[in-house]
Tab-separated table of C-alpha atoms in Angstrom:
chain	number	residue	atom	x	y	z
P	1	SER	CA	275.669	54.782	114.357
P	2	ALA	CA	274.379	54.913	110.789
P	3	ALA	CA	270.980	53.701	111.998
P	4	ASP	CA	270.831	56.472	114.612
P	5	TYR	CA	271.776	59.012	111.960
P	6	GLN	CA	269.011	57.855	109.610
P	7	ALA	CA	266.467	57.875	112.440
P	8	ALA	CA	267.456	61.364	113.532
P	9	TYR	CA	267.850	63.029	110.159
P	10	HIS	CA	265.618	61.311	107.653
P	11	PRO	CA	263.757	64.221	105.986
P	12	CYS	CA	260.306	64.887	107.391
P	13	PHE	CA	259.395	66.767	104.240
P	14	PRO	CA	258.326	64.411	101.438
P	15	VAL	CA	260.922	63.827	98.732
P	16	ASN	CA	259.783	65.353	95.474
P	17	SER	CA	260.682	62.795	92.844
P	18	ALA	CA	258.576	64.359	90.092
P	19	PRO	CA	260.273	66.264	87.255
P	20	GLN	CA	260.982	69.880	88.133
P	21	SER	CA	258.811	72.527	86.503
P	22	PHE	CA	260.118	76.022	85.877
P	23	GLN	CA	256.839	77.760	85.111
P	24	ALA	CA	256.013	80.190	87.874
P	25	SER	CA	252.394	79.012	88.083
P	26	ALA	CA	253.427	75.394	88.624
P	27	ARG	CA	256.312	75.878	91.055
P	28	PRO	CA	256.069	75.036	94.756
P	29	ALA	CA	255.431	77.991	97.058
P	30	VAL	CA	259.140	78.239	97.857
P	31	GLN	CA	262.196	76.454	96.483
P	32	ILE	CA	265.524	76.144	98.260
P	33	ALA	CA	268.679	75.087	96.431
P	34	LEU	CA	272.151	74.087	97.582
P	35	ALA	CA	274.756	76.165	95.760
P	36	PRO	CA	277.649	74.740	93.748
P	37	MET	CA	280.899	75.552	95.554
P	38	GLU	CA	284.123	74.498	93.866
P	39	GLY	CA	286.333	72.364	96.061
P	40	VAL	CA	283.779	72.357	98.860
P	41	VAL	CA	280.367	70.933	97.999
P	42	ASP	CA	281.160	67.507	96.557
P	43	GLU	CA	278.950	64.411	96.443
P	44	ILE	CA	279.760	63.612	100.087
P	45	LEU	CA	278.610	66.962	101.419
P	46	ARG	CA	275.610	66.954	99.066
P	47	ASP	CA	274.646	63.587	100.533
P	48	VAL	CA	274.974	64.697	104.154
P	49	LEU	CA	273.209	68.045	103.707
P	50	THR	CA	270.318	66.816	101.563
P	51	ARG	CA	269.547	64.111	104.121
P	52	VAL	CA	269.035	66.846	106.712
P	53	GLY	CA	266.203	67.965	104.432
P	54	GLY	CA	264.629	71.144	103.133
P	55	ILE	CA	266.757	71.279	99.949
P	56	ASP	CA	264.779	70.963	96.707
P	57	TRP	CA	267.752	70.584	94.358
P	58	CYS	CA	271.485	71.032	94.207
P	59	VAL	CA	274.144	71.707	91.581
P	60	THR	CA	277.511	70.077	90.952
P	61	GLU	CA	280.805	71.896	91.136
P	62	PHE	CA	281.456	73.376	87.718
P	63	ILE	CA	282.795	71.121	84.981
P	64	ARG	CA	285.315	73.125	82.995
P	65	VAL	CA	284.809	73.049	79.210
P	66	ASN	CA	287.584	74.297	76.972
P	67	ASP	CA	287.905	73.343	73.310
P	68	ARG	CA	286.946	69.677	73.166
P	69	LEU	CA	284.362	67.099	74.062
P	70	LEU	CA	285.194	65.917	77.563
P	71	PRO	CA	285.579	62.243	78.441
P	72	VAL	CA	282.808	60.626	80.470
P	73	ALA	CA	285.205	60.449	83.422
P	74	SER	CA	285.159	64.249	83.699
P	75	PHE	CA	281.439	64.128	84.372
P	76	SER	CA	281.611	61.103	86.653
P	77	LYS	CA	284.244	62.765	88.819
P	78	LEU	CA	282.208	65.863	89.689
P	79	ALA	CA	278.690	64.498	89.134
P	80	ALA	CA	278.908	61.065	90.714
P	81	GLU	CA	275.138	61.042	91.261
P	82	LEU	CA	274.607	60.580	87.511
P	83	ALA	CA	275.167	56.891	88.219
P	84	CYS	CA	272.191	56.970	90.618
P	85	GLY	CA	269.557	58.767	88.550
P	86	ALA	CA	271.073	62.214	89.231
P	87	ARG	CA	269.782	62.165	92.798
P	88	THR	CA	271.352	62.037	96.223
P	89	ARG	CA	270.399	59.281	98.654
P	90	ALA	CA	267.687	61.582	99.997
P	91	GLY	CA	266.162	61.728	96.511
P	92	THR	CA	267.247	65.321	95.908
P	93	GLN	CA	267.851	66.251	92.277
P	94	VAL	CA	271.445	67.006	91.229
P	95	ARG	CA	271.925	69.329	88.266
P	96	VAL	CA	275.087	69.472	86.181
P	97	GLN	CA	276.903	72.786	85.897
P	98	LEU	CA	279.209	73.650	82.996
P	99	LEU	CA	281.663	76.548	82.764
P	100	GLY	CA	283.317	77.897	79.638
P	101	SER	CA	283.096	80.536	76.915
P	102	ASP	CA	282.834	78.617	73.633
P	103	PRO	CA	279.165	78.214	72.660
P	104	HIS	CA	279.792	75.221	70.384
P	105	CYS	CA	281.927	73.302	72.879
P	106	LEU	CA	279.559	74.018	75.738
P	107	ALA	CA	276.647	72.846	73.601
P	108	GLU	CA	278.453	69.623	72.677
P	109	ASN	CA	279.313	68.834	76.273
P	110	ALA	CA	275.839	69.747	77.488
P	111	ALA	CA	274.386	67.235	75.053
P	112	LEU	CA	276.748	64.576	76.386
P	113	ALA	CA	275.820	65.416	79.977
P	114	CYS	CA	272.169	64.889	79.076
P	115	GLU	CA	273.001	61.507	77.527
P	116	LEU	CA	274.652	60.596	80.820
P	117	GLY	CA	271.492	61.496	82.729
P	118	ALA	CA	271.722	65.185	83.637
P	119	PRO	CA	268.165	66.379	84.411
P	120	VAL	CA	269.092	70.067	84.068
P	121	ILE	CA	272.075	71.874	82.533
P	122	ASP	CA	273.240	74.882	84.537
P	123	LEU	CA	275.700	77.422	83.118
P	124	ASN	CA	278.178	79.257	85.330
P	125	PHE	CA	278.490	82.993	84.749
P	126	GLY	CA	279.354	83.863	88.319
P	127	CYS	CA	282.649	82.251	89.350
P	128	PRO	CA	284.962	85.024	90.624
P	129	ALA	CA	288.205	82.994	90.690
P	130	LYS	CA	291.103	84.771	88.956
P	131	THR	CA	292.335	81.622	87.232
P	132	VAL	CA	288.864	80.963	85.827
P	133	ASN	CA	288.302	84.554	84.731
P	134	LYS	CA	291.735	84.691	83.058
P	135	SER	CA	290.684	81.867	80.760
P	136	ARG	CA	287.384	83.562	79.920
P	137	GLY	CA	285.159	81.624	82.254
P	138	GLY	CA	282.707	82.613	84.963
P	139	ALA	CA	281.980	86.204	85.936
P	140	ILE	CA	284.211	87.832	83.330
P	141	LEU	CA	281.656	86.893	80.670
P	142	LEU	CA	279.239	89.356	82.277
P	143	ARG	CA	281.153	92.005	80.327
P	144	GLU	CA	279.720	90.442	77.153
P	145	PRO	CA	275.915	90.079	77.228
P	146	GLU	CA	275.918	89.050	73.556
P	147	LEU	CA	278.189	86.113	74.341
P	148	LEU	CA	275.964	85.090	77.244
P	149	HIS	CA	273.069	84.982	74.805
P	150	SER	CA	275.055	82.960	72.263
P	151	ILE	CA	276.136	80.400	74.867
P	152	VAL	CA	272.672	79.822	76.316
P	153	GLN	CA	271.095	79.721	72.873
P	154	ALA	CA	273.616	77.145	71.607
P	155	VAL	CA	273.171	74.946	74.678
P	156	ARG	CA	269.391	75.264	74.543
P	157	HIS	CA	269.384	74.096	70.914
P	158	ALA	CA	271.745	71.199	71.656
P	159	VAL	CA	269.924	69.530	74.534
P	160	PRO	CA	266.560	67.741	74.450
P	161	ALA	CA	263.595	70.085	74.690
P	162	HIS	CA	262.374	68.565	77.971
P	163	ILE	CA	265.668	69.274	79.765
P	164	PRO	CA	265.829	72.813	81.157
P	165	VAL	CA	268.861	75.051	80.745
P	166	THR	CA	269.476	77.421	83.654
P	167	ALA	CA	272.105	80.005	84.574
P	168	LYS	CA	273.873	81.420	87.601
P	169	MET	CA	275.236	84.959	87.423
P	170	ARG	CA	276.621	87.748	89.548
P	171	LEU	CA	275.616	91.391	89.237
P	172	GLY	CA	278.567	92.090	86.970
P	173	TYR	CA	282.345	92.137	86.884
P	174	GLU	CA	283.430	95.585	88.127
P	175	HIS	CA	279.963	97.090	88.596
P	176	PRO	CA	276.287	96.123	88.304
P	177	ASP	CA	275.369	98.543	85.526
P	178	ALA	CA	274.725	95.758	83.005
P	179	ALA	CA	273.105	93.295	85.438
P	180	VAL	CA	269.632	93.647	83.984
P	181	GLU	CA	270.930	93.472	80.411
P	182	CYS	CA	272.840	90.273	81.209
P	183	ALA	CA	269.820	88.658	82.833
P	184	GLN	CA	267.645	89.589	79.886
P	185	ALA	CA	270.207	88.108	77.493
P	186	LEU	CA	270.107	84.824	79.438
P	187	ALA	CA	266.323	84.697	79.577
P	188	ASP	CA	265.831	85.709	75.937
P	189	ALA	CA	268.233	82.964	74.831
P	190	GLY	CA	266.255	80.280	76.634
P	191	ALA	CA	267.395	80.118	80.254
P	192	ALA	CA	264.463	78.690	82.185
P	193	GLN	CA	265.654	79.985	85.538
P	194	ILE	CA	268.313	82.416	86.783
P	195	VAL	CA	270.135	82.398	90.112
P	196	VAL	CA	271.550	85.814	90.979
P	197	HIS	CA	274.443	86.159	93.393
P	198	ALA	CA	273.868	89.726	94.549
P	199	ARG	CA	277.475	90.900	94.317
P	200	THR	CA	279.902	91.684	91.515
P	201	LYS	CA	283.085	89.743	90.840
P	202	MET	CA	285.099	92.583	92.404
P	203	ASP	CA	282.928	92.436	95.517
P	204	GLY	CA	284.001	88.835	95.962
P	205	TYR	CA	282.318	87.527	99.094
P	206	ARG	CA	282.529	90.746	101.102
P	207	PRO	CA	279.262	91.837	102.709
P	208	PRO	CA	276.836	93.261	101.988
P	209	ALA	CA	274.942	91.507	99.224
P	210	TYR	CA	272.897	93.945	97.143
P	211	TRP	CA	269.540	92.197	97.259
P	212	ASP	CA	267.731	95.215	95.801
P	213	TRP	CA	269.415	94.469	92.462
P	214	ILE	CA	267.721	91.080	92.434
P	215	ALA	CA	264.392	92.890	92.539
P	216	ARG	CA	265.344	94.900	89.442
P	217	ILE	CA	266.359	91.738	87.603
P	218	ALA	CA	263.224	89.843	88.629
P	219	GLU	CA	261.083	92.669	87.273
P	220	ALA	CA	262.942	92.657	83.952
P	221	VAL	CA	262.730	88.948	83.091
P	222	SER	CA	259.811	86.548	82.772
P	223	VAL	CA	261.582	83.480	84.192
P	224	PRO	CA	261.926	82.510	87.866
P	225	VAL	CA	264.766	84.235	89.712
P	226	PHE	CA	266.513	82.834	92.793
P	227	ALA	CA	268.302	85.033	95.304
P	228	ASN	CA	271.822	84.113	96.439
P	229	GLY	CA	274.372	85.727	98.701
P	230	GLU	CA	274.816	86.568	102.404
P	231	VAL	CA	271.925	84.508	103.768
P	232	TRP	CA	273.309	82.979	106.956
P	233	THR	CA	270.210	82.841	109.148
P	234	LEU	CA	266.433	82.687	109.007
P	235	GLU	CA	266.339	86.414	109.697
P	236	ASP	CA	268.678	87.045	106.748
P	237	TRP	CA	266.265	85.144	104.483
P	238	ARG	CA	263.382	87.297	105.733
P	239	ARG	CA	265.326	90.471	104.925
P	240	CYS	CA	266.486	89.126	101.571
P	241	ARG	CA	262.920	88.252	100.650
P	242	ALA	CA	261.704	91.716	101.662
P	243	GLU	CA	264.426	93.575	99.747
P	244	SER	CA	264.529	91.399	96.636
P	245	GLY	CA	260.848	90.501	96.365
P	246	VAL	CA	262.097	86.957	95.677
P	247	GLN	CA	261.376	84.111	98.081
P	248	ASP	CA	263.208	81.299	96.267
P	249	ILE	CA	266.755	81.023	97.522
P	250	MET	CA	270.067	79.342	96.776
P	251	LEU	CA	272.116	78.758	99.926
P	252	GLY	CA	275.886	78.263	99.916
P	253	ARG	CA	278.123	79.135	102.842
P	254	GLY	CA	275.074	79.821	105.004
P	255	LEU	CA	273.904	76.222	104.674
P	256	LEU	CA	277.390	74.840	105.304
P	257	SER	CA	277.644	76.853	108.508
P	258	ARG	CA	274.090	75.989	109.597
P	259	PRO	CA	273.125	72.615	108.027
P	260	ASP	CA	269.431	72.869	108.875
P	261	LEU	CA	268.979	76.415	107.532
P	262	ALA	CA	266.956	75.094	104.594
P	263	ARG	CA	264.713	73.225	107.024
P	264	GLN	CA	264.263	76.377	109.075
P	265	ILE	CA	263.285	78.435	106.031
P	266	ALA	CA	260.927	75.782	104.654
P	267	ALA	CA	259.267	75.309	108.045
P	268	GLU	CA	258.669	79.031	108.508
P	269	HIS	CA	257.283	79.398	105.000
P	270	ASN	CA	254.946	76.429	105.511
P	271	GLY	CA	253.825	77.565	108.958
P	272	GLU	CA	255.409	74.508	110.581
P	273	GLN	CA	257.538	74.070	113.678
P	274	TRP	CA	261.192	73.128	113.422
P	275	GLN	CA	263.576	72.973	116.361
P	276	ALA	CA	266.952	74.264	115.232
P	277	MET	CA	269.674	71.628	115.400
P	278	GLU	CA	272.137	71.906	118.257
P	279	TRP	CA	275.797	70.978	118.382
P	280	PRO	CA	275.395	67.314	119.454
P	281	GLN	CA	273.179	66.745	116.396
P	282	ILE	CA	275.611	68.580	114.139
P	283	GLN	CA	278.381	66.318	115.404
P	284	LEU	CA	276.502	63.301	114.077
P	285	LEU	CA	276.526	64.930	110.645
P	286	LEU	CA	280.221	65.631	111.028
P	287	GLN	CA	280.904	62.017	111.933
P	288	ASP	CA	278.996	60.803	108.880
P	289	PHE	CA	280.857	63.282	106.671
P	290	TRP	CA	284.227	62.183	108.042
P	291	GLN	CA	283.455	58.481	107.659
P	292	GLN	CA	282.471	58.996	104.027
P	293	SER	CA	285.500	61.198	103.383
P	294	ARG	CA	287.789	58.559	104.884
P	295	SER	CA	286.346	55.867	102.627
P	296	GLN	CA	286.182	57.890	99.396
P	297	LEU	CA	289.101	60.323	99.544
P	298	SER	CA	292.823	59.803	99.848
P	299	PRO	CA	294.469	60.124	103.291
P	300	ARG	CA	296.168	63.235	101.940
P	301	LYS	CA	292.946	64.950	100.919
P	302	ALA	CA	290.433	63.854	103.558
P	303	PRO	CA	291.843	65.866	106.511
P	304	GLY	CA	291.617	69.103	104.555
P	305	ARG	CA	287.959	68.539	103.731
P	306	LEU	CA	287.153	67.841	107.385
P	307	LYS	CA	288.896	71.006	108.570
P	308	GLN	CA	287.305	73.028	105.780
P	309	TRP	CA	283.794	72.156	106.942
P	310	LEU	CA	284.696	72.447	110.639
P	311	LYS	CA	285.840	76.029	110.065
P	312	MET	CA	282.563	76.881	108.326
P	313	LEU	CA	280.531	75.240	111.096
P	314	GLY	CA	282.501	77.343	113.573
P	315	ARG	CA	280.619	80.437	112.419
P	316	SER	CA	277.413	79.075	113.995
P	317	TYR	CA	278.674	76.557	116.549
P	318	PRO	CA	281.521	77.615	118.905
P	319	PRO	CA	282.464	73.981	119.717
P	320	ALA	CA	283.130	73.423	116.012
P	321	LEU	CA	285.608	76.282	116.029
P	322	GLU	CA	287.266	74.842	119.132
P	323	LEU	CA	287.585	71.466	117.428
P	324	PHE	CA	288.934	73.110	114.288
P	325	CYS	CA	291.612	74.942	116.278
P	326	ALA	CA	292.544	71.689	118.028
P	327	VAL	CA	293.075	69.763	114.770
P	328	ARG	CA	294.058	72.460	112.274
P	329	GLN	CA	297.711	71.315	112.150
P	330	GLU	CA	296.845	67.618	112.156
P	331	HIS	CA	297.179	65.473	109.030
P	332	ASP	CA	297.065	61.968	110.488
P	333	CYS	CA	293.678	60.422	109.733
P	334	ALA	CA	293.915	58.079	112.724
P	335	VAL	CA	294.396	61.036	115.058
P	336	LEU	CA	291.454	62.808	113.419
P	337	ASP	CA	289.360	59.640	113.847
P	338	ALA	CA	289.984	59.871	117.573
P	339	ALA	CA	289.371	63.620	117.716
P	340	VAL	CA	286.009	63.395	115.977
P	341	GLY	CA	285.051	60.241	117.852
P	342	CYS	CA	286.042	61.577	121.260
P	343	ALA	CA	284.085	64.746	120.652
P	344	LEU	CA	281.053	62.694	119.687
P	345	ASP	CA	281.353	60.416	122.703
P	346	SER	CA	281.648	63.440	124.975
P	347	ALA	CA	278.585	65.044	123.390
P	348	ALA	CA	276.593	61.830	123.766
P	349	ARG	CA	277.487	61.598	127.452
P	350	SER	CA	276.491	65.232	127.983
P	351	ALA	CA	273.177	64.692	126.199
P	352	ALA	CA	272.482	61.642	128.340
């Protein structure tokens, strides 16, 4: 039930409702962020994952900016939490990410986002999608450090001084030769924080992630740097921290495949105990996710989102992969209701 879910997964870590600071001396000992993932991490998944705990802040899917001021509906669609103080139900801050290549248009839309309640404006310079790169968005801009500087500078000038502007980048497009130059361009233009996905656009999501490049970038800029890429387990975070020299982390697919990974990392860093969640507990999250998806998404779209997350969970939990294989061809929401419910009932009986 919803009450059982809240009792089991209400965050033990205190919710930080104070404004975020980006000065290294004032930051918490470690920060853990939930990555923006287009078509995957929407407000439903942000809600479910942040209530597990351990996540300090998250970022919306990118809002595409072309050559005009977007209508408010464009922001509401991808940043629904703006209507609730830009926080999830767990109290976790939600930042608004913009993607585009026109400094003036990005600045205009960033200003509007701030009027709507965005606490931080994040700029996407890392998306590897071909359709995005073809229209001069995302990682392709890493070929033009001067343009990166112009974009961040224009956005920084357009938004209120108390609202930070941040950036997410990859190591480059074809190669990482200009990674440090790009990071310096972002920082010099006013980016208060930089998340570095430690692969190039051409690398895509193929392992490995080149965490040593994050160390080079962190040494070259004076703003906080977050590591991102190929952190699936607590041990991966330890290795990433050792190779990059950076302890702050942005988790994407790793957190979707292991929903309490942020809790595990935070607990280890704080010298606390945390018992890793097992499949029966994960199923409660899945049930909550499916119930919200059923109520907020169309019957055509909801099944795909369920199967999408099931497949990711299958990397860490074999029963999730079994369930995914059982329902992968199914599109009837009523049948999926039964499949998820039966699995949960079975798990509950086993636990008892």
